[in-house]
mmCIF file with all atom_site columns, C-alpha atoms in Angstrom:
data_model
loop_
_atom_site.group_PDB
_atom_site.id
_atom_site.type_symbol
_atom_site.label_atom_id
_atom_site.label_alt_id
_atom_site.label_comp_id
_atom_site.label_asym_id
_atom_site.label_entity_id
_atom_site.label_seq_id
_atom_site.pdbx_PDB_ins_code
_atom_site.Cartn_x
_atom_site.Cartn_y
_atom_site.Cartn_z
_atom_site.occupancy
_atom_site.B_iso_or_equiv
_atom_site.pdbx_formal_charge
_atom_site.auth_seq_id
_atom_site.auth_comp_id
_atom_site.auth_asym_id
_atom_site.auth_atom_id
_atom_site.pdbx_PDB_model_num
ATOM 1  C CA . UNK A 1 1  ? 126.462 -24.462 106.531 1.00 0.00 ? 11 UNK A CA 1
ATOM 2  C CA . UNK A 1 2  ? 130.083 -25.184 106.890 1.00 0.00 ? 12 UNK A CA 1
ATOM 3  C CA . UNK A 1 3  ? 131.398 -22.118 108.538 1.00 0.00 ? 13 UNK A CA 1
ATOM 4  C CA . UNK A 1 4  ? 134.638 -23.399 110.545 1.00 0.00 ? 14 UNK A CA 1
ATOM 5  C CA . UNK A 1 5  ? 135.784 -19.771 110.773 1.00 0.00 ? 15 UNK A CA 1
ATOM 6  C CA . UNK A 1 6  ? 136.809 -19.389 107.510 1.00 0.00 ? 16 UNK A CA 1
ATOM 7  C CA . UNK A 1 7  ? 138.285 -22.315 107.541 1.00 0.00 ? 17 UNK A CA 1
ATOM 8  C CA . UNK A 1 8  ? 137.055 -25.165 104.612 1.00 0.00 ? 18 UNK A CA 1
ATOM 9  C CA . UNK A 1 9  ? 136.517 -28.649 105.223 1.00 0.00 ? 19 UNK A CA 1
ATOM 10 C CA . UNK A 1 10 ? 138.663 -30.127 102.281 1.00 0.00 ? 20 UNK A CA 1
ATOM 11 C CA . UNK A 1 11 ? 140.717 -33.906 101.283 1.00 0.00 ? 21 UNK A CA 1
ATOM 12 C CA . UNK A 1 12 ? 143.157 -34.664 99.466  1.00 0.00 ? 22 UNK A CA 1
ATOM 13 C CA . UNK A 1 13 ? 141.357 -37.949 97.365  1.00 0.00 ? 23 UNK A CA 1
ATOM 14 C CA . UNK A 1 14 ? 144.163 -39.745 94.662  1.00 0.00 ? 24 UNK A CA 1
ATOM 15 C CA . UNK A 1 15 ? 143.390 -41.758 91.837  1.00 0.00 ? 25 UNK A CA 1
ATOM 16 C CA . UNK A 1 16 ? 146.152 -44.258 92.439  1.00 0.00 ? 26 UNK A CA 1
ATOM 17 C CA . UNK A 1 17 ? 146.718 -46.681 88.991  1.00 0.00 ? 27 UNK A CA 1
ATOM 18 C CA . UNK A 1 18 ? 143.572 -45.667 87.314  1.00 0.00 ? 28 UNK A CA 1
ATOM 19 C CA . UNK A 1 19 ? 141.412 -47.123 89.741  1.00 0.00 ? 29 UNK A CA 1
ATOM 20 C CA . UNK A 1 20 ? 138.579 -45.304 91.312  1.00 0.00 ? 30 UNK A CA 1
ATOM 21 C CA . UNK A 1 21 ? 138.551 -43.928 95.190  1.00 0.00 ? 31 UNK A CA 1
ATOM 22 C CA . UNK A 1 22 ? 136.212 -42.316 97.182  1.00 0.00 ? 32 UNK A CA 1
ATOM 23 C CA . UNK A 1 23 ? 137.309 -39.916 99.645  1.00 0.00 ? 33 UNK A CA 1
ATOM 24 C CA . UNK A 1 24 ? 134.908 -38.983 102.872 1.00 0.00 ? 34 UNK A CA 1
ATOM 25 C CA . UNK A 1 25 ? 133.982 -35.636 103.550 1.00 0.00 ? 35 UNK A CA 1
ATOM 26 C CA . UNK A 1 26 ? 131.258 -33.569 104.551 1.00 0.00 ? 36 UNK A CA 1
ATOM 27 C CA . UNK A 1 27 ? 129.615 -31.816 101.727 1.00 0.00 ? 37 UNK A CA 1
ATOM 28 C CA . UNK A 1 28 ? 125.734 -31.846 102.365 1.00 0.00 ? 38 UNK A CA 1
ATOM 29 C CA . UNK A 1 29 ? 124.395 -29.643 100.663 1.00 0.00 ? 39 UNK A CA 1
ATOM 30 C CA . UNK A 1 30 ? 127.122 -27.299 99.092  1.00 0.00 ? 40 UNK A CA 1
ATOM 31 C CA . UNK A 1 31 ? 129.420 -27.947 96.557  1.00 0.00 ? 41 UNK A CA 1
ATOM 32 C CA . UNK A 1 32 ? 132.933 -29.088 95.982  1.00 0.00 ? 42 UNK A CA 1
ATOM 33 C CA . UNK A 1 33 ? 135.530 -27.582 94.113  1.00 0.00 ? 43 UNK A CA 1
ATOM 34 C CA . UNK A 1 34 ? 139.343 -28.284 93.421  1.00 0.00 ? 44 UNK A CA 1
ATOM 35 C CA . UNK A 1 35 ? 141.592 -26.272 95.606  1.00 0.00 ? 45 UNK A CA 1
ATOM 36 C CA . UNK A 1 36 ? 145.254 -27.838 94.230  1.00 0.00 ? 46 UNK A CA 1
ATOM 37 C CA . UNK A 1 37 ? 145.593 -30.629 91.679  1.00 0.00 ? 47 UNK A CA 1
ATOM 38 C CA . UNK A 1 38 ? 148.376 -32.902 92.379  1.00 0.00 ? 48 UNK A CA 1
ATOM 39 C CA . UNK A 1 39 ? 148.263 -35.106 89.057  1.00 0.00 ? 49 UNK A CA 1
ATOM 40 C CA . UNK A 1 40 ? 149.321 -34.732 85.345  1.00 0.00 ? 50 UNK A CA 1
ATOM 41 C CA . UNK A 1 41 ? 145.246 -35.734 85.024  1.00 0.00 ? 51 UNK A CA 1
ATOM 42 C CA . UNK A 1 42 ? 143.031 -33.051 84.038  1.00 0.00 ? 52 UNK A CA 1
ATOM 43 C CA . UNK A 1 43 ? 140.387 -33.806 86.774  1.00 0.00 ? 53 UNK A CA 1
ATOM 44 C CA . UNK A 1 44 ? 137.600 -32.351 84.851  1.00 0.00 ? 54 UNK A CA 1
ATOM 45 C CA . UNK A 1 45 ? 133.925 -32.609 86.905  1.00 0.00 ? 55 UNK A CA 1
ATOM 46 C CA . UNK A 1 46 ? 131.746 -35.601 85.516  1.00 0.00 ? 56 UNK A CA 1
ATOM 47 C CA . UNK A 1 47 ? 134.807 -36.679 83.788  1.00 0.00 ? 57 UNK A CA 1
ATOM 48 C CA . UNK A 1 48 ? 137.679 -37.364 86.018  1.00 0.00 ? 58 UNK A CA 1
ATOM 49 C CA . UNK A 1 49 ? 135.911 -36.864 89.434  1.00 0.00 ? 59 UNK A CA 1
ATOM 50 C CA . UNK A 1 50 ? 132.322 -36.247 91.126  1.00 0.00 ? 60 UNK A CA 1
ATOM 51 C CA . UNK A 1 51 ? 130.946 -35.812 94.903  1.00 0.00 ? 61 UNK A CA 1
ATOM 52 C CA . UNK A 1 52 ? 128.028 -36.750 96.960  1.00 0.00 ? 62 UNK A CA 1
ATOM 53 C CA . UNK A 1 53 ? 126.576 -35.628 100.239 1.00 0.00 ? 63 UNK A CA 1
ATOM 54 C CA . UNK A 1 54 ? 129.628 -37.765 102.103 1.00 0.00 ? 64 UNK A CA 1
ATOM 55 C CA . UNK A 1 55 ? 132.551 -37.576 99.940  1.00 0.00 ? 65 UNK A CA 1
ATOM 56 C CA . UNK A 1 56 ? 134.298 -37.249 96.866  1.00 0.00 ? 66 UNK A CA 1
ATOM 57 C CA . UNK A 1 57 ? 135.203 -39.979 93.966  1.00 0.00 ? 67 UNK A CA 1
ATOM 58 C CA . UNK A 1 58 ? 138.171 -40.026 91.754  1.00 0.00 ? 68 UNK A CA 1
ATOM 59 C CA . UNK A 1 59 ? 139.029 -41.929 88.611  1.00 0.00 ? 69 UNK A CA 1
ATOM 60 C CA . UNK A 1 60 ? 141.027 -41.968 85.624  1.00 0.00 ? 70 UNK A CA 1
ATOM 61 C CA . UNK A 1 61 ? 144.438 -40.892 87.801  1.00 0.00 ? 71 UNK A CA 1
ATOM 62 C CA . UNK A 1 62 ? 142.718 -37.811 89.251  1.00 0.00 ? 72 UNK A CA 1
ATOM 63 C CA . UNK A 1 63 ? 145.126 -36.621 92.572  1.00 0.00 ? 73 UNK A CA 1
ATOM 64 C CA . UNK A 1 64 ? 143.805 -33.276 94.153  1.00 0.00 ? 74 UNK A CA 1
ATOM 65 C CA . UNK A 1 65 ? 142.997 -31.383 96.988  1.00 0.00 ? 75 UNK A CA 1
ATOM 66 C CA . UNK A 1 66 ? 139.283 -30.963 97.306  1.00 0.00 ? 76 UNK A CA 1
ATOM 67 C CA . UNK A 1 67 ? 137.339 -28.187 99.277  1.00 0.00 ? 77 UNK A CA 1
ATOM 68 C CA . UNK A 1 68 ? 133.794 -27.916 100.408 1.00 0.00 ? 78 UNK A CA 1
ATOM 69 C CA . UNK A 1 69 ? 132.850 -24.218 99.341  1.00 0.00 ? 79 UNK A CA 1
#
């Protein structure tokens, strides 16, 4: 349960060059969504990013601002 007082745990995770990143964050067992995309890149889910329990991957040029909902 991440209730921070309405606040969301989020990171900003950047595919720099192609190359794939993972980000750490806290997701357990919710579920991540984009908040802001920062790239040209589509970031589509499956696609151009994913998540586990601890974090959040990017690939393909995928730059956002992920948020633990």
């Amino acid at each position: 349960n991440n209730n921070y007082g309405g606040d969301r745990a989020s990171v900003t995770c950047e595919s720099r060059d192609q190359r794939r990143q993972r980000c750490a964050l806290f997701v357990g067992r919710d579920s991540v969504r984009i908040s802001r995309k920062l790239s040209n890149s589509a970031c589509r889910f499956g696609q151009d990013w994913d998540y586990d329990r601890n974090g959040v991957y990017v690939w393909n040029g995928c730059r956002a601002v992920f948020t633990v909902y």
